[in-house]
């Protein structure tokens, strides 16, 4: 073999070895299936970005499946995923109650399961290894504490009327945020009374209609708790159209998105409660890697939830570069 052929052969062998190495590394990557409600909503699109970034850092091979808020479709996707036998499944339930049979199937298949964002009834917790996501009762409590603070700052003392704009009725975030908020007020400022509430399904337009009806029904409202920031924007619009000055109201949202930050900066809302979709996804990805590696991660991992007022907007994920 002449010198030129030897060089070519060496390069060829190096390329083959590299290919085998790449293949081996790919084969070693834990396979994780992520089952999502949707990616068309901004929060979930950002959640997936956070998950994908952390999955890449953790060396996970990821398969994302989307069910468009259809529990029947998500149940079918669970069956398809079980047939593929991934190392770990991460499930963001479309409907926490309807998904219980699917969660049981995953347990029976002995595939470690991370429940993310929306926790089913904890009586079923034996079927999953880890929950990551918000503590929505705590989120409501933080909103109540911030409402009390806002009343004092605006000179209303510890008495007055408050209305609530709920998310989709019966969903865990709606139920638990409302519970935490109402109980937080009763415990710490019983004179601040929730006099009415209406659902708005996380939608700004529906929130505007709901807030308009409640403002009309209940006079001299001092505060509004809206269970997400899209609804917060609808509340501000409703107040303005009815000739109410939103700066005189204690309006508190949830999520810390850029729209809420803008409203708070302009004095049109008082505060919001932080919930980072990027962290929501990243927490679930890290838990999946731990399970794939045979570790036993903490069973419940809650997201941080500080309140963001005009002076503390830097806690919001939307303000971080």
Short mmCIF file of C-alpha atoms in Angstrom, two decimals:
data_model
loop_
_atom_site.label_atom_id
_atom_site.label_comp_id
_atom_site.label_asym_id
_atom_site.label_seq_id
_atom_site.Cartn_x
_atom_site.Cartn_y
_atom_site.Cartn_z
CA UNK A 1 0.00 0.00 0.00
CA UNK A 2 1.52 3.35 -1.00
CA UNK A 3 1.67 6.36 1.34
CA UNK A 4 -1.35 8.15 -0.25
CA UNK A 5 -3.56 5.06 0.06
CA UNK A 6 -2.48 4.66 3.69
CA UNK A 7 -3.58 8.22 4.48
CA UNK A 8 -6.94 7.65 2.77
CA UNK A 9 -7.43 4.39 4.66
CA UNK A 10 -6.65 6.09 7.97
CA UNK A 11 -9.23 8.81 7.26
CA UNK A 12 -11.79 6.18 6.29
CA UNK A 13 -11.20 4.19 9.47
CA UNK A 14 -11.43 7.37 11.56
CA UNK A 15 -14.75 8.25 9.92
CA UNK A 16 -16.12 4.75 10.55
CA UNK A 17 -14.97 4.87 14.16
CA UNK A 18 -16.55 8.30 14.59
CA UNK A 19 -19.81 7.04 13.11
CA UNK A 20 -19.84 4.05 15.44
CA UNK A 21 -19.10 6.36 18.39
CA UNK A 22 -21.93 8.70 17.47
CA UNK A 23 -24.28 5.76 17.05
CA UNK A 24 -23.23 4.33 20.40
CA UNK A 25 -23.78 7.66 22.13
CA UNK A 26 -27.23 7.97 20.54
CA UNK A 27 -28.06 4.45 21.66
CA UNK A 28 -27.01 5.35 25.22
CA UNK A 29 -29.27 8.40 25.35
CA UNK A 30 -32.32 7.83 27.59
CA UNK A 31 -35.51 8.00 25.51
CA UNK A 32 -38.12 10.31 27.02
CA UNK A 33 -41.68 10.80 25.74
CA UNK A 34 -43.28 14.16 26.56
CA UNK A 35 -47.09 14.22 26.22
CA UNK A 36 -48.42 17.77 25.98
CA UNK A 37 -51.94 19.28 25.91
CA UNK A 38 -50.99 21.69 23.11
CA UNK A 39 -48.19 23.88 21.79
CA UNK A 40 -50.44 26.55 20.28
CA UNK A 41 -50.89 28.36 23.63
CA UNK A 42 -47.95 30.64 24.50
CA UNK A 43 -47.36 29.11 27.93
CA UNK A 44 -47.07 25.61 26.54
CA UNK A 45 -44.86 26.71 23.64
CA UNK A 46 -42.46 28.25 26.18
CA UNK A 47 -42.76 25.17 28.41
CA UNK A 48 -41.59 22.97 25.53
CA UNK A 49 -38.68 25.34 24.84
CA UNK A 50 -37.60 25.04 28.46
CA UNK A 51 -37.97 21.26 28.37
CA UNK A 52 -36.08 20.87 25.07
CA UNK A 53 -33.19 23.05 26.26
CA UNK A 54 -32.81 21.12 29.51
CA UNK A 55 -33.26 17.75 27.75
CA UNK A 56 -30.38 18.62 25.41
CA UNK A 57 -28.21 19.60 28.38
CA UNK A 58 -29.09 16.33 30.12
CA UNK A 59 -28.44 14.17 27.04
CA UNK A 60 -32.03 12.99 26.58
CA UNK A 61 -33.54 11.75 23.32
CA UNK A 62 -36.94 13.42 23.22
CA UNK A 63 -40.24 12.57 21.53
CA UNK A 64 -42.98 15.22 21.92
CA UNK A 65 -46.63 14.26 21.39
CA UNK A 66 -49.46 16.82 21.38
CA UNK A 67 -53.15 16.08 21.96
CA UNK A 68 -54.83 19.49 21.35
CA UNK A 69 -56.62 19.53 24.73
CA UNK A 70 -58.48 16.31 23.90
CA UNK A 71 -58.34 13.75 26.77
CA UNK A 72 -59.42 10.92 24.46
CA UNK A 73 -56.62 11.77 22.04
CA UNK A 74 -54.14 11.97 24.90
CA UNK A 75 -55.24 8.53 26.13
CA UNK A 76 -54.62 7.16 22.61
CA UNK A 77 -51.17 8.79 22.60
CA UNK A 78 -50.39 7.13 25.92
CA UNK A 79 -51.20 3.73 24.36
CA UNK A 80 -48.98 4.50 21.36
CA UNK A 81 -46.18 5.64 23.64
CA UNK A 82 -46.37 2.48 25.74
CA UNK A 83 -45.91 0.42 22.57
CA UNK A 84 -42.68 2.36 21.89
CA UNK A 85 -41.34 1.55 25.37
CA UNK A 86 -39.48 4.76 26.23
CA UNK A 87 -37.27 4.90 29.32
CA UNK A 88 -39.40 7.62 30.97
CA UNK A 89 -42.76 9.26 30.23
CA UNK A 90 -43.52 12.86 31.16
CA UNK A 91 -47.25 13.58 31.13
CA UNK A 92 -48.89 17.01 31.29
CA UNK A 93 -52.50 15.86 31.78
CA UNK A 94 -55.19 17.42 29.61
CA UNK A 95 -57.71 16.38 32.27
CA UNK A 96 -56.28 15.17 35.56
CA UNK A 97 -59.30 12.97 36.34
CA UNK A 98 -59.83 11.53 32.87
CA UNK A 99 -56.16 10.53 32.61
CA UNK A 100 -56.15 8.28 35.69
CA UNK A 101 -56.76 5.04 33.67
CA UNK A 102 -53.84 5.95 31.39
CA UNK A 103 -51.65 6.70 34.40
CA UNK A 104 -52.48 3.24 35.75
CA UNK A 105 -51.47 1.70 32.39
CA UNK A 106 -48.10 3.46 32.52
CA UNK A 107 -47.53 2.11 36.03
CA UNK A 108 -48.49 -1.42 34.94
CA UNK A 109 -45.97 -1.16 32.09
CA UNK A 110 -43.30 -0.32 34.72
CA UNK A 111 -42.22 2.84 32.87
CA UNK A 112 -41.26 5.63 35.30
CA UNK A 113 -43.71 8.52 35.08
CA UNK A 114 -43.29 12.22 35.74
CA UNK A 115 -46.55 14.14 36.14
CA UNK A 116 -45.93 17.74 35.19
CA UNK A 117 -47.85 20.96 35.84
CA UNK A 118 -51.29 19.57 36.82
CA UNK A 119 -51.38 17.05 39.65
CA UNK A 120 -54.23 14.53 39.74
CA UNK A 121 -55.77 13.67 43.09
CA UNK A 122 -52.91 12.60 45.35
CA UNK A 123 -54.72 9.39 46.24
CA UNK A 124 -53.36 8.17 42.87
CA UNK A 125 -49.79 9.27 43.59
CA UNK A 126 -48.57 5.66 43.82
CA UNK A 127 -48.85 5.53 40.03
CA UNK A 128 -46.20 8.18 39.35
CA UNK A 129 -42.67 8.75 40.61
CA UNK A 130 -42.41 12.55 40.56
CA UNK A 131 -44.62 15.61 40.29
CA UNK A 132 -43.06 18.85 39.05
CA UNK A 133 -44.90 22.13 38.61
CA UNK A 134 -46.82 24.83 40.44
CA UNK A 135 -48.27 24.62 43.92
CA UNK A 136 -51.56 26.26 43.04
CA UNK A 137 -52.93 26.45 46.58
CA UNK A 138 -49.76 28.33 47.51
CA UNK A 139 -50.18 30.50 44.41
CA UNK A 140 -53.63 31.55 45.62
CA UNK A 141 -52.27 32.21 49.10
CA UNK A 142 -49.53 34.45 47.67
CA UNK A 143 -52.19 36.36 45.70
CA UNK A 144 -54.25 36.81 48.90
CA UNK A 145 -51.23 38.10 50.82
CA UNK A 146 -50.47 40.52 47.99
CA UNK A 147 -54.11 41.66 47.85
CA UNK A 148 -53.94 42.54 51.56
CA UNK A 149 -50.70 44.44 50.93
CA UNK A 150 -52.29 46.32 48.02
CA UNK A 151 -55.32 47.31 50.09
CA UNK A 152 -53.02 48.84 52.70
CA UNK A 153 -50.90 50.65 50.12
CA UNK A 154 -53.96 52.19 48.45
CA UNK A 155 -55.44 53.30 51.76
CA UNK A 156 -58.33 50.81 51.91
CA UNK A 157 -57.29 49.26 55.22
CA UNK A 158 -58.39 45.67 55.75
CA UNK A 159 -61.98 45.84 54.51
CA UNK A 160 -63.56 45.87 51.07
CA UNK A 161 -65.08 43.94 48.19
CA UNK A 162 -63.09 41.69 45.86
CA UNK A 163 -64.13 39.79 42.74
CA UNK A 164 -62.40 36.80 41.14
CA UNK A 165 -62.01 35.88 37.48
CA UNK A 166 -61.55 32.10 37.44
CA UNK A 167 -59.88 29.88 34.90
CA UNK A 168 -61.74 26.88 33.41
CA UNK A 169 -64.01 25.65 36.18
CA UNK A 170 -63.10 22.35 37.79
CA UNK A 171 -59.51 22.23 36.54
CA UNK A 172 -56.87 21.77 39.26
CA UNK A 173 -55.28 25.24 38.77
CA UNK A 174 -58.68 26.97 38.95
CA UNK A 175 -59.90 25.02 41.97
CA UNK A 176 -56.66 25.25 43.92
CA UNK A 177 -55.79 28.91 43.17
CA UNK A 178 -59.31 29.94 44.19
CA UNK A 179 -59.13 27.81 47.35
CA UNK A 180 -55.77 29.26 48.36
CA UNK A 181 -56.92 32.82 47.68
CA UNK A 182 -60.24 32.62 49.56
CA UNK A 183 -58.75 30.77 52.53
CA UNK A 184 -55.80 33.18 52.63
CA UNK A 185 -58.13 36.18 52.89
CA UNK A 186 -60.36 34.52 55.50
CA UNK A 187 -57.35 33.69 57.64
CA UNK A 188 -55.44 36.98 57.41
CA UNK A 189 -57.99 39.67 56.45
CA UNK A 190 -61.60 38.45 56.85
CA UNK A 191 -62.86 41.97 56.18
CA UNK A 192 -61.67 41.68 52.58
CA UNK A 193 -64.55 39.71 51.11
CA UNK A 194 -64.91 37.83 47.82
CA UNK A 195 -68.38 38.92 46.70
CA UNK A 196 -68.51 37.27 43.27
CA UNK A 197 -66.64 35.25 40.67
CA UNK A 198 -66.99 34.14 37.05
CA UNK A 199 -64.92 31.86 34.79
CA UNK A 200 -63.08 33.16 31.73
CA UNK A 201 -61.18 30.04 30.56
CA UNK A 202 -57.75 31.81 30.55
CA UNK A 203 -59.05 34.11 27.79
CA UNK A 204 -58.71 37.93 27.74
CA UNK A 205 -61.95 38.55 25.81
CA UNK A 206 -63.99 36.29 28.08
CA UNK A 207 -62.35 37.92 31.10
CA UNK A 208 -63.40 41.35 29.88
CA UNK A 209 -67.03 40.19 29.64
CA UNK A 210 -66.91 38.44 33.02
CA UNK A 211 -65.33 41.44 34.76
CA UNK A 212 -67.81 43.84 33.16
CA UNK A 213 -70.71 41.78 34.50
CA UNK A 214 -69.21 41.61 37.99
CA UNK A 215 -68.28 45.31 38.11
CA UNK A 216 -71.88 46.11 37.11
CA UNK A 217 -73.37 43.73 39.65
CA UNK A 218 -71.18 44.71 42.61
CA UNK A 219 -70.59 48.37 43.32
CA UNK A 220 -67.49 49.78 45.00
CA UNK A 221 -65.24 46.81 44.21
CA UNK A 222 -61.71 47.49 45.44
CA UNK A 223 -59.83 44.43 44.24
CA UNK A 224 -59.74 41.79 41.50
CA UNK A 225 -57.92 38.47 41.55
CA UNK A 226 -57.63 36.97 38.10
CA UNK A 227 -56.20 33.48 37.91
CA UNK A 228 -53.94 34.18 34.93
CA UNK A 229 -52.38 37.15 33.18
CA UNK A 230 -54.34 36.91 29.92
CA UNK A 231 -57.45 37.46 32.02
CA UNK A 232 -55.73 40.34 33.83
CA UNK A 233 -55.54 42.25 30.56
CA UNK A 234 -59.26 41.67 30.01
CA UNK A 235 -60.03 42.99 33.50
CA UNK A 236 -58.06 46.19 32.86
CA UNK A 237 -59.94 46.75 29.58
CA UNK A 238 -63.31 46.13 31.26
CA UNK A 239 -62.55 48.63 34.02
CA UNK A 240 -61.51 51.31 31.54
CA UNK A 241 -64.58 50.83 29.36
CA UNK A 242 -66.84 51.20 32.40
CA UNK A 243 -65.09 54.42 33.39
CA UNK A 244 -63.28 52.84 36.34
CA UNK A 245 -59.68 53.82 36.98
CA UNK A 246 -57.68 50.55 37.12
CA UNK A 247 -54.95 52.30 39.12
CA UNK A 248 -57.46 52.66 41.97
CA UNK A 249 -58.10 48.91 41.98
CA UNK A 250 -55.87 46.20 43.42
CA UNK A 251 -55.69 43.95 40.35
CA UNK A 252 -53.59 40.81 40.79
CA UNK A 253 -52.88 38.23 38.11
CA UNK A 254 -50.89 35.05 37.76
CA UNK A 255 -48.04 34.10 35.45
CA UNK A 256 -45.69 37.10 35.26
CA UNK A 257 -45.94 37.35 31.46
CA UNK A 258 -44.87 40.41 29.51
CA UNK A 259 -48.41 41.79 29.20
CA UNK A 260 -48.88 41.75 32.97
CA UNK A 261 -45.47 43.34 33.50
CA UNK A 262 -46.45 46.13 31.09
CA UNK A 263 -49.75 46.72 32.91
CA UNK A 264 -48.06 46.79 36.32
CA UNK A 265 -45.34 49.15 35.06
CA UNK A 266 -48.05 51.50 33.76
CA UNK A 267 -49.93 51.40 37.07
CA UNK A 268 -52.94 49.65 35.51
CA UNK A 269 -52.48 46.51 37.64
CA UNK A 270 -50.96 45.98 41.06
CA UNK A 271 -49.18 42.64 40.93
CA UNK A 272 -48.88 39.16 39.47
CA UNK A 273 -47.60 35.85 40.83
CA UNK A 274 -44.59 34.35 39.08
CA UNK A 275 -44.88 31.03 37.26
CA UNK A 276 -42.15 30.44 34.69
CA UNK A 277 -43.08 28.12 31.81
CA UNK A 278 -39.37 27.66 31.08
CA UNK A 279 -38.76 26.43 34.63
CA UNK A 280 -41.90 24.29 34.47
CA UNK A 281 -40.46 22.43 31.48
CA UNK A 282 -36.90 22.32 32.81
CA UNK A 283 -37.95 20.85 36.17
CA UNK A 284 -39.75 18.01 34.39
CA UNK A 285 -36.77 17.31 32.11
CA UNK A 286 -34.37 17.10 35.06
CA UNK A 287 -36.71 14.74 36.90
CA UNK A 288 -36.92 12.55 33.78
CA UNK A 289 -33.12 12.37 33.57
CA UNK A 290 -32.86 11.39 37.24
CA UNK A 291 -35.39 8.59 36.77
CA UNK A 292 -33.69 7.38 33.59
CA UNK A 293 -30.40 7.27 35.52
CA UNK A 294 -31.90 5.13 38.27
CA UNK A 295 -31.94 7.91 40.84
CA UNK A 296 -34.78 8.63 43.26
CA UNK A 297 -35.54 12.34 42.88
CA UNK A 298 -37.68 14.31 45.33
CA UNK A 299 -41.27 13.18 44.83
CA UNK A 300 -42.81 16.67 44.70
CA UNK A 301 -40.89 19.57 43.16
CA UNK A 302 -42.76 22.87 43.23
CA UNK A 303 -41.90 25.96 41.21
CA UNK A 304 -41.00 29.18 43.05
CA UNK A 305 -43.88 31.67 43.16
CA UNK A 306 -42.86 35.14 44.37
CA UNK A 307 -45.25 38.05 43.90
CA UNK A 308 -44.18 40.74 41.43
CA UNK A 309 -45.25 44.32 42.10
CA UNK A 310 -43.94 47.45 40.38
CA UNK A 311 -40.82 47.40 42.56
CA UNK A 312 -40.10 43.67 42.15
CA UNK A 313 -40.77 42.99 38.47
CA UNK A 314 -37.25 41.59 38.11
CA UNK A 315 -38.51 38.27 39.58
CA UNK A 316 -40.58 37.67 36.43
CA UNK A 317 -39.27 35.15 33.90
CA UNK A 318 -40.32 37.52 31.09
CA UNK A 319 -37.84 40.13 32.38
CA UNK A 320 -34.85 37.80 32.45
CA UNK A 321 -32.49 37.58 29.49
#
